[in-house]
Amino acid sequence: MNIFLNKKILLIICGGIAAYKSLEIIRLLKKRGCQVKTILTRNATKFVTPLSAASLSQEKVYTDLFDEDNEAEMDHISLSRWADIVLIAPATANTISKISSGSADDLASTVILASNKDIFLAPAMNVRMWEHPANKDNLIKIKNLGYRIIGPEIGDMACGEYGEGKMTEPNQIIKAIEIFFNNKNQNQKFKAIVTAGPTQEFLDPVRFITNKSSGKQGFAIAESLRDNGFDTTLITGPTNLKDIADIKIIKIKTAKEMLDETLSNLPVDVAIFSAAVADFKINNVGKQKIKKEKNLNLILERNIDILSHISNHNSLRPKLVVGFAAETDNLEKNSKKKLDEKGCDWIIANDVSKSNIGFNSDYNEVNIFYKNMTNELIPITKKKIIAEEIVKRIISQIN
Ligand code: CTP
């Protein structure tokens, strides 16, 4: 099957000597049956002509933000909506810097900022520019924003120097995009459930017991599953997070509601239990508000463990069941115990005693404990990147 057939690629060519290779990218994409529209930045037109790009792509080429003829036909918003993916090749240090600061002063940067699609960058620049701390900071920033970086490679440069900064060869860029499309396509047959956020256990109609979970890690995992083609359901306790497009979101309050919704959304191929479920609920929730008394004695009873229940389900157990562990001490021992006792396939543990990661932070550091393999550390990084790393491992496991 030709995964490229009828795919729409928006190619942005920036001003660098590697721009001449981008003509080869157009040729290879066209050969595979893609529709390719091209934007040339002003500097790119000094390296390749719009006519060459137009001849190879058999499409009009866009060069300036205020081209009234082209704008009337297809403006910067429709250009980015039209595409299945955006490829920036070569991506210069200047373009990377503009993306990282959100600047939009020409057609290319405006389209990038306005895009709602997956964006790939194939950087190309002199080795000193590549290694410059400012460029490295910009790269970290844009990676955290979800941009996908291809290369660069190490080798002889057009400027006569040697080092890292050469644009990845066109056929390798095509290969990276092919892997992306293949993953998306292959995963479309898979269904996933993610639980996230805290639960609330009511004492009376106005009061409840809850915890500090923000839901950020679970939401990031659900989003990454969606980006990789999974049909995703997110079952979440109350959070301040925005809904994620194109996934089914079910909002619950109590652990019992989370369990019921999980069960009624099975079967799935993968279930990830990242919610901080309250371990206890109040026995006999009153219909009236509890009145002030000298002391209040609450009787708490155990909530059912959703992760254990689903892991041990006779008929509805997903192929892959992943639990989380929030630990303040003895992380390895407690996580391994949870892995054994709950019957799941992996436990992803985070140390919630550290103030800079875990609960409410945008950052996390996790240790993945597998049933039959040694554990693996994903060092501190944005929760979004942790989510992508986890989803990568899920994909390789279920495929
Ligand atoms: N979990 C669950 N249902 C519960 C409690 C926990 O599904 N009633 C799941 C969580 O979503 C997580 C895993 O179990 O995937 C571990 O949760 P954690 O709070 O770390 O541990 P507990 O099992 O609650 O044990 P403890 O609080 O004693 O550490």
Tab-separated table of C-alpha atoms and ligand atoms in Angstrom:
chain	number	residue	atom	x	y	z
A	1	MET	CA	0.000	0.000	0.000
A	2	ASN	CA	1.298	3.467	-0.912
A	3	ILE	CA	0.793	5.459	2.281
A	4	PHE	CA	1.651	8.721	0.455
A	5	LEU	CA	-1.098	8.449	-2.160
A	6	ASN	CA	-3.195	11.675	-2.251
A	7	LYS	CA	-1.542	13.067	0.880
A	8	LYS	CA	-1.322	16.854	0.907
A	9	ILE	CA	2.089	18.192	1.907
A	10	LEU	CA	2.833	21.846	2.471
A	11	LEU	CA	6.567	22.303	1.935
A	12	ILE	CA	8.195	25.444	3.307
A	13	ILE	CA	11.624	26.115	1.852
A	14	CYS	CA	13.813	28.537	3.804
A	15	GLY	CA	16.917	30.370	2.659
A	16	GLY	CA	19.896	28.066	2.965
A	17	ILE	CA	22.165	26.347	0.487
A	18	ALA	CA	20.364	23.050	1.202
A	19	ALA	CA	17.289	24.580	-0.478
A	20	TYR	CA	18.378	23.039	-3.777
A	21	LYS	CA	17.812	19.599	-2.210
A	22	SER	CA	14.223	20.537	-1.420
A	23	LEU	CA	13.441	20.407	-5.117
A	24	GLU	CA	14.340	16.724	-4.887
A	25	ILE	CA	11.919	16.401	-1.946
A	26	ILE	CA	9.142	17.784	-4.169
A	27	ARG	CA	10.077	15.329	-6.926
A	28	LEU	CA	10.092	12.326	-4.559
A	29	LEU	CA	6.769	13.295	-2.955
A	30	LYS	CA	5.120	13.814	-6.351
A	31	LYS	CA	6.450	10.460	-7.531
A	32	ARG	CA	4.715	8.847	-4.536
A	33	GLY	CA	1.376	10.417	-5.414
A	34	CYS	CA	1.328	13.425	-3.039
A	35	GLN	CA	-0.044	16.837	-3.768
A	36	VAL	CA	2.649	19.356	-2.845
A	37	LYS	CA	2.172	23.076	-2.335
A	38	THR	CA	5.319	25.096	-1.723
A	39	ILE	CA	6.115	28.301	0.111
A	40	LEU	CA	9.486	29.924	-0.530
A	41	THR	CA	10.735	32.477	1.975
A	42	ARG	CA	12.252	35.613	0.480
A	43	ASN	CA	15.784	34.281	1.091
A	44	ALA	CA	14.888	30.883	-0.343
A	45	THR	CA	14.131	32.546	-3.685
A	46	LYS	CA	17.830	33.477	-3.838
A	47	PHE	CA	18.747	29.775	-3.833
A	48	VAL	CA	15.919	28.222	-5.879
A	49	THR	CA	13.389	29.812	-8.178
A	50	PRO	CA	9.621	29.671	-7.719
A	51	LEU	CA	9.481	28.424	-11.300
A	52	SER	CA	11.524	25.291	-10.456
A	53	ALA	CA	9.262	24.510	-7.484
A	54	ALA	CA	6.134	25.197	-9.547
A	55	SER	CA	7.311	23.007	-12.437
A	56	LEU	CA	8.132	20.079	-10.172
A	57	SER	CA	5.034	20.357	-7.989
A	58	GLN	CA	2.671	21.386	-10.804
A	59	GLU	CA	1.151	23.829	-8.342
A	60	LYS	CA	1.272	27.554	-7.800
A	61	VAL	CA	4.160	28.519	-5.487
A	62	TYR	CA	3.618	31.012	-2.663
A	63	THR	CA	6.324	33.520	-1.859
A	64	ASP	CA	4.941	36.538	-0.068
A	65	LEU	CA	2.385	37.223	2.620
A	66	PHE	CA	0.778	40.098	0.746
A	67	ASP	CA	0.385	38.621	-2.685
A	68	GLU	CA	-3.133	39.831	-3.359
A	69	ASP	CA	-3.828	37.356	-6.189
A	70	ASN	CA	-2.787	34.326	-4.182
A	71	GLU	CA	-4.351	35.579	-0.937
A	72	ALA	CA	-7.718	35.872	-2.627
A	73	GLU	CA	-7.480	32.289	-3.800
A	74	MET	CA	-5.851	30.673	-0.784
A	75	ASP	CA	-4.912	32.675	2.295
A	76	HIS	CA	-2.376	31.767	4.962
A	77	ILE	CA	-5.051	30.099	7.094
A	78	SER	CA	-6.464	27.917	4.323
A	79	LEU	CA	-2.966	26.921	3.250
A	80	SER	CA	-2.255	25.396	6.638
A	81	ARG	CA	-5.751	23.856	6.868
A	82	TRP	CA	-5.372	22.344	3.397
A	83	ALA	CA	-2.265	20.343	4.332
A	84	ASP	CA	-2.121	16.926	5.984
A	85	ILE	CA	1.330	17.836	7.285
A	86	VAL	CA	3.743	20.747	7.011
A	87	LEU	CA	7.401	20.105	6.194
A	88	ILE	CA	9.985	22.863	6.665
A	89	ALA	CA	13.129	21.912	4.744
A	90	PRO	CA	15.646	23.341	5.069
A	91	ALA	CA	14.730	24.916	8.410
A	92	THR	CA	17.250	27.673	9.088
A	93	ALA	CA	18.362	28.928	12.507
A	94	ASN	CA	16.356	32.083	11.801
A	95	THR	CA	13.143	30.165	11.091
A	96	ILE	CA	13.637	27.994	14.183
A	97	SER	CA	14.102	31.158	16.239
A	98	LYS	CA	10.993	32.733	14.730
A	99	ILE	CA	8.913	29.646	15.513
A	100	SER	CA	10.196	29.530	19.069
A	101	SER	CA	9.227	33.163	19.682
A	102	GLY	CA	5.911	32.942	17.838
A	103	SER	CA	6.833	35.605	15.328
A	104	ALA	CA	4.812	35.934	12.108
A	105	ASP	CA	6.372	38.493	9.788
A	106	ASP	CA	6.144	36.701	6.464
A	107	LEU	CA	3.958	34.087	4.794
A	108	ALA	CA	6.003	31.067	5.980
A	109	SER	CA	6.090	32.037	9.662
A	110	THR	CA	2.429	33.107	9.593
A	111	VAL	CA	1.353	29.774	8.127
A	112	ILE	CA	3.436	27.911	10.719
A	113	LEU	CA	1.932	29.889	13.596
A	114	ALA	CA	-1.587	29.443	12.216
A	115	SER	CA	-1.175	25.724	11.551
A	116	ASN	CA	-3.127	23.035	13.378
A	117	LYS	CA	-1.187	20.209	11.696
A	118	ASP	CA	1.855	18.096	12.510
A	119	ILE	CA	4.906	20.131	11.553
A	120	PHE	CA	8.244	18.555	10.618
A	121	LEU	CA	11.500	20.486	10.446
A	122	ALA	CA	14.683	19.369	8.694
A	123	PRO	CA	17.248	21.868	10.062
A	124	ALA	CA	20.289	22.865	8.014
A	125	MET	CA	22.943	25.314	9.121
A	126	ASN	CA	26.613	25.767	9.888
A	127	VAL	CA	27.881	23.614	12.772
A	128	ARG	CA	28.608	26.652	14.998
A	129	MET	CA	25.105	27.962	14.432
A	130	TRP	CA	23.660	24.531	15.172
A	131	GLU	CA	25.631	24.257	18.394
A	132	HIS	CA	24.968	27.804	19.538
A	133	PRO	CA	23.189	27.774	22.927
A	134	ALA	CA	20.532	30.166	21.580
A	135	ASN	CA	19.708	27.717	18.790
A	136	LYS	CA	19.728	24.778	21.241
A	137	ASP	CA	17.311	26.639	23.546
A	138	ASN	CA	15.009	27.400	20.625
A	139	LEU	CA	15.062	23.745	19.602
A	140	ILE	CA	14.144	22.564	23.097
A	141	LYS	CA	11.310	25.059	23.131
A	142	ILE	CA	9.869	24.017	19.786
A	143	LYS	CA	10.273	20.294	20.564
A	144	ASN	CA	8.250	20.903	23.719
A	145	LEU	CA	5.618	22.550	21.566
A	146	GLY	CA	5.330	19.313	19.582
A	147	TYR	CA	7.335	20.145	16.439
A	148	ARG	CA	9.055	17.094	14.975
A	149	ILE	CA	12.729	17.460	14.141
A	150	ILE	CA	14.396	15.341	11.425
A	151	GLY	CA	18.203	15.400	11.619
A	152	PRO	CA	20.448	17.264	10.988
A	153	GLU	CA	23.384	15.027	10.036
A	154	ILE	CA	27.123	15.204	10.595
A	155	GLY	CA	29.299	15.771	7.548
A	156	ASP	CA	31.112	18.181	5.235
A	157	MET	CA	29.276	21.439	4.894
A	158	ALA	CA	28.815	23.691	1.909
A	159	CYS	CA	30.769	26.389	3.789
A	160	GLY	CA	33.828	24.121	3.963
A	161	GLU	CA	33.548	23.220	7.646
A	162	TYR	CA	32.766	19.796	9.089
A	163	GLY	CA	30.258	18.899	11.786
A	164	GLU	CA	26.614	18.540	12.670
A	165	GLY	CA	24.190	20.722	10.725
A	166	LYS	CA	23.810	19.142	7.265
A	167	MET	CA	20.216	18.705	6.188
A	168	THR	CA	19.094	15.064	6.232
A	169	GLU	CA	19.022	13.620	2.711
A	170	PRO	CA	15.654	13.944	0.904
A	171	ASN	CA	15.008	10.186	0.810
A	172	GLN	CA	15.621	9.949	4.573
A	173	ILE	CA	13.243	12.864	5.200
A	174	ILE	CA	10.624	11.039	3.122
A	175	LYS	CA	11.315	7.877	5.161
A	176	ALA	CA	10.702	9.740	8.475
A	177	ILE	CA	7.392	11.053	7.146
A	178	GLU	CA	6.469	7.600	5.879
A	179	ILE	CA	7.020	6.144	9.376
A	180	PHE	CA	4.775	8.877	10.803
A	181	PHE	CA	1.951	8.176	8.305
A	182	ASN	CA	2.347	4.407	8.748
A	183	ASN	CA	2.087	4.695	12.543
A	184	LYS	CA	-1.023	6.819	12.246
A	185	ASN	CA	-2.591	4.421	9.820
A	186	GLN	CA	-1.684	1.274	11.713
A	187	ASN	CA	-2.842	2.662	15.068
A	188	GLN	CA	-6.217	3.707	13.707
A	189	LYS	CA	-7.475	0.216	14.393
A	190	PHE	CA	-6.554	0.544	18.082
A	191	LYS	CA	-8.774	1.867	20.843
A	192	ALA	CA	-7.429	3.340	24.067
A	193	ILE	CA	-8.828	4.509	27.392
A	194	VAL	CA	-6.982	6.923	29.652
A	195	THR	CA	-8.092	7.839	33.161
A	196	ALA	CA	-6.840	11.167	34.517
A	197	GLY	CA	-7.157	13.753	37.255
A	198	PRO	CA	-8.362	13.393	40.817
A	199	THR	CA	-11.670	11.980	42.017
A	200	GLN	CA	-13.955	13.635	44.565
A	201	GLU	CA	-15.626	11.676	47.359
A	202	PHE	CA	-18.542	13.536	48.880
A	203	LEU	CA	-19.193	13.924	52.615
A	204	ASP	CA	-22.450	15.758	52.022
A	205	PRO	CA	-23.937	17.730	49.093
A	206	VAL	CA	-21.310	20.497	49.335
A	207	ARG	CA	-18.136	18.976	50.713
A	208	PHE	CA	-15.759	16.402	49.326
A	209	ILE	CA	-12.353	14.779	49.815
A	210	THR	CA	-9.968	15.008	46.879
A	211	ASN	CA	-6.240	15.253	46.059
A	212	LYS	CA	-3.709	17.456	44.279
A	213	SER	CA	-3.743	15.730	40.873
A	214	SER	CA	-3.914	18.249	37.983
A	215	GLY	CA	-4.626	15.665	35.263
A	216	LYS	CA	-1.833	17.127	33.099
A	217	GLN	CA	0.057	13.866	32.550
A	218	GLY	CA	-3.073	11.873	31.660
A	219	PHE	CA	-4.331	14.578	29.281
A	220	ALA	CA	-0.916	14.684	27.587
A	221	ILE	CA	-0.989	10.900	27.131
A	222	ALA	CA	-4.511	11.020	25.660
A	223	GLU	CA	-3.432	13.774	23.274
A	224	SER	CA	-0.359	11.879	22.178
A	225	LEU	CA	-2.418	8.716	21.602
A	226	ARG	CA	-4.794	10.745	19.435
A	227	ASP	CA	-1.856	12.242	17.514
A	228	ASN	CA	-0.666	8.732	16.808
A	229	GLY	CA	-4.002	7.650	15.391
A	230	PHE	CA	-5.602	5.899	18.385
A	231	ASP	CA	-9.361	6.090	18.882
A	232	THR	CA	-9.070	7.558	22.385
A	233	THR	CA	-11.463	7.943	25.310
A	234	LEU	CA	-10.409	10.084	28.260
A	235	ILE	CA	-12.233	9.553	31.542
A	236	THR	CA	-11.327	12.391	33.842
A	237	GLY	CA	-12.050	13.756	37.273
A	238	PRO	CA	-12.452	17.531	37.738
A	239	THR	CA	-9.471	19.516	36.351
A	240	ASN	CA	-8.788	23.006	35.040
A	241	LEU	CA	-7.593	21.679	31.705
A	242	LYS	CA	-9.081	22.448	28.325
A	243	ASP	CA	-10.909	19.685	26.459
A	244	ILE	CA	-8.838	17.935	23.813
A	245	ALA	CA	-10.242	17.929	20.272
A	246	ASP	CA	-11.076	14.666	18.498
A	247	ILE	CA	-11.202	12.429	21.525
A	248	LYS	CA	-14.156	11.281	23.568
A	249	ILE	CA	-14.012	12.985	26.989
A	250	ILE	CA	-16.121	11.704	29.867
A	251	LYS	CA	-16.171	13.846	32.998
A	252	ILE	CA	-16.793	12.145	36.316
A	253	LYS	CA	-16.470	13.062	39.960
A	254	THR	CA	-16.305	9.927	42.092
A	255	ALA	CA	-14.217	6.765	41.852
A	256	LYS	CA	-17.429	4.768	41.396
A	257	GLU	CA	-18.377	6.888	38.361
A	258	MET	CA	-14.855	6.451	36.967
A	259	LEU	CA	-15.155	2.672	37.324
A	260	ASP	CA	-18.621	2.573	35.723
A	261	GLU	CA	-17.511	4.699	32.756
A	262	THR	CA	-14.353	2.648	32.304
A	263	LEU	CA	-16.365	-0.565	32.209
A	264	SER	CA	-18.933	0.786	29.802
A	265	ASN	CA	-16.203	1.944	27.400
A	266	LEU	CA	-14.492	-1.443	27.180
A	267	PRO	CA	-13.310	-3.344	25.212
A	268	VAL	CA	-10.188	-1.406	24.238
A	269	ASP	CA	-6.693	-2.466	23.221
A	270	VAL	CA	-4.844	-0.257	25.687
A	271	ALA	CA	-5.881	1.180	29.050
A	272	ILE	CA	-3.751	3.701	30.908
A	273	PHE	CA	-4.767	4.445	34.474
A	274	SER	CA	-3.110	7.715	35.343
A	275	ALA	CA	-5.913	9.044	37.561
A	276	ALA	CA	-5.247	9.710	41.226
A	277	VAL	CA	-8.282	7.793	42.413
A	278	ALA	CA	-9.343	8.390	46.014
A	279	ASP	CA	-8.692	5.205	47.940
A	280	PHE	CA	-11.558	5.853	50.338
A	281	LYS	CA	-15.115	7.046	50.116
A	282	ILE	CA	-17.535	8.165	52.808
A	283	ASN	CA	-19.858	5.570	54.048
A	284	ASN	CA	-23.414	7.041	54.064
A	285	VAL	CA	-23.153	10.336	52.236
A	286	GLY	CA	-25.769	12.574	53.820
A	287	LYS	CA	-28.472	14.274	51.757
A	288	GLN	CA	-28.229	17.342	53.974
A	289	LYS	CA	-25.239	19.515	54.732
A	290	ILE	CA	-23.459	18.274	57.854
A	291	LYS	CA	-23.940	20.742	60.704
A	292	LYS	CA	-21.104	21.991	62.882
A	293	GLU	CA	-20.584	19.816	65.890
A	294	LYS	CA	-17.834	19.564	68.390
A	295	ASN	CA	-16.041	16.744	66.599
A	296	LEU	CA	-16.899	15.022	63.400
A	297	ASN	CA	-16.154	11.341	63.035
A	298	LEU	CA	-16.125	10.104	59.475
A	299	ILE	CA	-16.203	6.457	58.573
A	300	LEU	CA	-14.304	5.881	55.363
A	301	GLU	CA	-14.567	2.710	53.357
A	302	ARG	CA	-12.286	1.430	50.615
A	303	ASN	CA	-13.061	2.333	47.025
A	304	ILE	CA	-12.753	-0.439	44.503
A	305	ASP	CA	-9.342	-0.400	42.774
A	306	ILE	CA	-10.200	0.286	39.135
A	307	LEU	CA	-6.766	-0.708	37.832
A	308	SER	CA	-6.840	-4.075	39.649
A	309	HIS	CA	-10.428	-4.717	38.655
A	310	ILE	CA	-9.743	-4.183	34.934
A	311	SER	CA	-6.353	-5.968	35.010
A	312	ASN	CA	-8.019	-9.047	36.435
A	313	HIS	CA	-11.179	-8.933	34.343
A	314	ASN	CA	-11.938	-12.292	32.747
A	315	SER	CA	-13.413	-11.151	29.479
A	316	LEU	CA	-12.666	-7.442	29.098
A	317	ARG	CA	-8.986	-7.141	30.026
A	318	PRO	CA	-7.248	-4.892	27.436
A	319	LYS	CA	-4.147	-6.297	25.696
A	320	LEU	CA	-2.016	-3.738	27.507
A	321	VAL	CA	-2.875	-2.378	30.951
A	322	VAL	CA	-0.695	0.409	32.328
A	323	GLY	CA	-0.921	1.728	35.869
A	324	PHE	CA	0.742	4.668	37.553
A	325	ALA	CA	2.248	4.904	41.010
A	326	ALA	CA	2.519	8.106	42.971
A	327	GLU	CA	5.184	7.536	45.615
A	328	THR	CA	6.866	9.685	48.227
A	329	ASP	CA	9.340	7.013	49.387
A	330	ASN	CA	10.645	3.535	48.497
A	331	LEU	CA	9.663	4.159	44.879
A	332	GLU	CA	11.143	0.982	43.412
A	333	LYS	CA	9.900	-1.381	46.114
A	334	ASN	CA	6.380	0.087	46.184
A	335	SER	CA	6.082	0.222	42.401
A	336	LYS	CA	7.175	-3.395	41.980
A	337	LYS	CA	4.682	-4.380	44.659
A	338	LYS	CA	1.898	-2.569	42.793
A	339	LEU	CA	2.959	-4.260	39.550
A	340	ASP	CA	2.706	-7.688	41.229
A	341	GLU	CA	-0.436	-7.094	43.219
A	342	LYS	CA	-2.555	-5.206	40.699
A	343	GLY	CA	-1.937	-7.543	37.748
A	344	CYS	CA	-1.177	-4.783	35.218
A	345	ASP	CA	1.592	-4.953	32.596
A	346	TRP	CA	3.534	-1.794	33.455
A	347	ILE	CA	3.684	0.601	36.363
A	348	ILE	CA	4.832	4.121	35.590
A	349	ALA	CA	6.114	5.557	38.829
A	350	ASN	CA	6.675	9.148	39.772
A	351	ASP	CA	8.144	10.563	42.913
A	352	VAL	CA	5.541	13.039	44.167
A	353	SER	CA	7.740	14.180	47.043
A	354	LYS	CA	9.836	16.269	44.617
A	355	SER	CA	8.386	19.752	44.340
A	356	ASN	CA	9.522	20.504	40.758
A	357	ILE	CA	7.846	17.470	39.147
A	358	GLY	CA	4.664	15.450	39.430
A	359	PHE	CA	1.477	16.929	40.892
A	360	ASN	CA	0.471	20.156	39.146
A	361	SER	CA	3.871	20.702	37.516
A	362	ASP	CA	4.349	20.794	33.726
A	363	TYR	CA	7.379	18.558	34.252
A	364	ASN	CA	7.766	14.979	35.292
A	365	GLU	CA	10.324	12.229	35.683
A	366	VAL	CA	9.125	8.661	35.504
A	367	ASN	CA	10.427	5.183	36.029
A	368	ILE	CA	8.693	2.497	34.002
A	369	PHE	CA	8.534	-0.900	35.702
A	370	TYR	CA	7.804	-3.742	33.287
A	371	LYS	CA	6.675	-7.235	34.141
A	372	ASN	CA	9.513	-9.052	32.411
A	373	MET	CA	12.120	-6.424	31.726
A	374	THR	CA	14.372	-4.159	33.744
A	375	ASN	CA	12.915	-0.800	34.579
A	376	GLU	CA	13.595	2.298	32.538
A	377	LEU	CA	14.012	5.917	33.615
A	378	ILE	CA	12.688	8.813	31.530
A	379	PRO	CA	14.579	11.755	33.061
A	380	ILE	CA	12.967	15.053	33.921
A	381	THR	CA	11.282	16.736	30.972
A	382	LYS	CA	7.930	18.250	29.986
A	383	LYS	CA	4.893	16.041	30.616
A	384	LYS	CA	4.147	16.321	26.900
A	385	ILE	CA	7.490	14.672	26.043
A	386	ILE	CA	7.025	12.039	28.779
A	387	ALA	CA	3.632	11.289	27.184
A	388	GLU	CA	5.204	10.905	23.736
A	389	GLU	CA	7.879	8.577	25.126
A	390	ILE	CA	5.222	6.463	26.846
A	391	VAL	CA	3.083	6.309	23.689
A	392	LYS	CA	6.131	5.292	21.598
A	393	ARG	CA	6.598	2.333	23.928
A	394	ILE	CA	2.885	1.495	23.813
A	395	ILE	CA	2.967	1.454	20.007
A	396	SER	CA	5.960	-0.844	19.869
A	397	GLN	CA	4.385	-3.144	22.461
A	398	ILE	CA	0.987	-3.559	20.813
A	399	ASN	CA	2.305	-3.820	17.286
B	1	CTP	N1	-5.963	3.158	41.188
B	1	CTP	C1	-7.218	2.789	40.745
B	1	CTP	N2	-8.252	2.748	41.615
B	1	CTP	C2	-8.084	3.068	42.909
B	1	CTP	C3	-6.795	3.453	43.373
B	1	CTP	C4	-5.751	3.500	42.473
B	1	CTP	O1	-7.391	2.506	39.564
B	1	CTP	N3	-9.115	3.003	43.730
B	1	CTP	C5	-4.840	3.153	40.218
B	1	CTP	C6	-4.261	4.513	39.892
B	1	CTP	O2	-4.952	5.106	38.793
B	1	CTP	C7	-2.841	4.153	39.537
B	1	CTP	C8	-2.547	2.965	40.435
B	1	CTP	O3	-3.797	2.432	40.807
B	1	CTP	O4	-2.728	3.700	38.215
B	1	CTP	C9	-1.749	3.261	41.676
B	1	CTP	O5	-2.312	4.334	42.367
B	1	CTP	P1	-1.597	4.930	43.653
B	1	CTP	O6	-2.441	6.031	44.195
B	1	CTP	O7	-0.145	5.190	43.364
B	1	CTP	O8	-1.580	3.723	44.650
B	1	CTP	P2	-2.697	3.005	45.458
B	1	CTP	O9	-3.036	1.736	44.783
B	1	CTP	O10	-3.826	3.935	45.732
B	1	CTP	O11	-1.906	2.631	46.780
B	1	CTP	P3	-1.266	3.598	47.884
B	1	CTP	O12	-2.148	4.833	47.956
B	1	CTP	O13	-1.331	2.765	49.104
B	1	CTP	O14	0.137	3.904	47.429
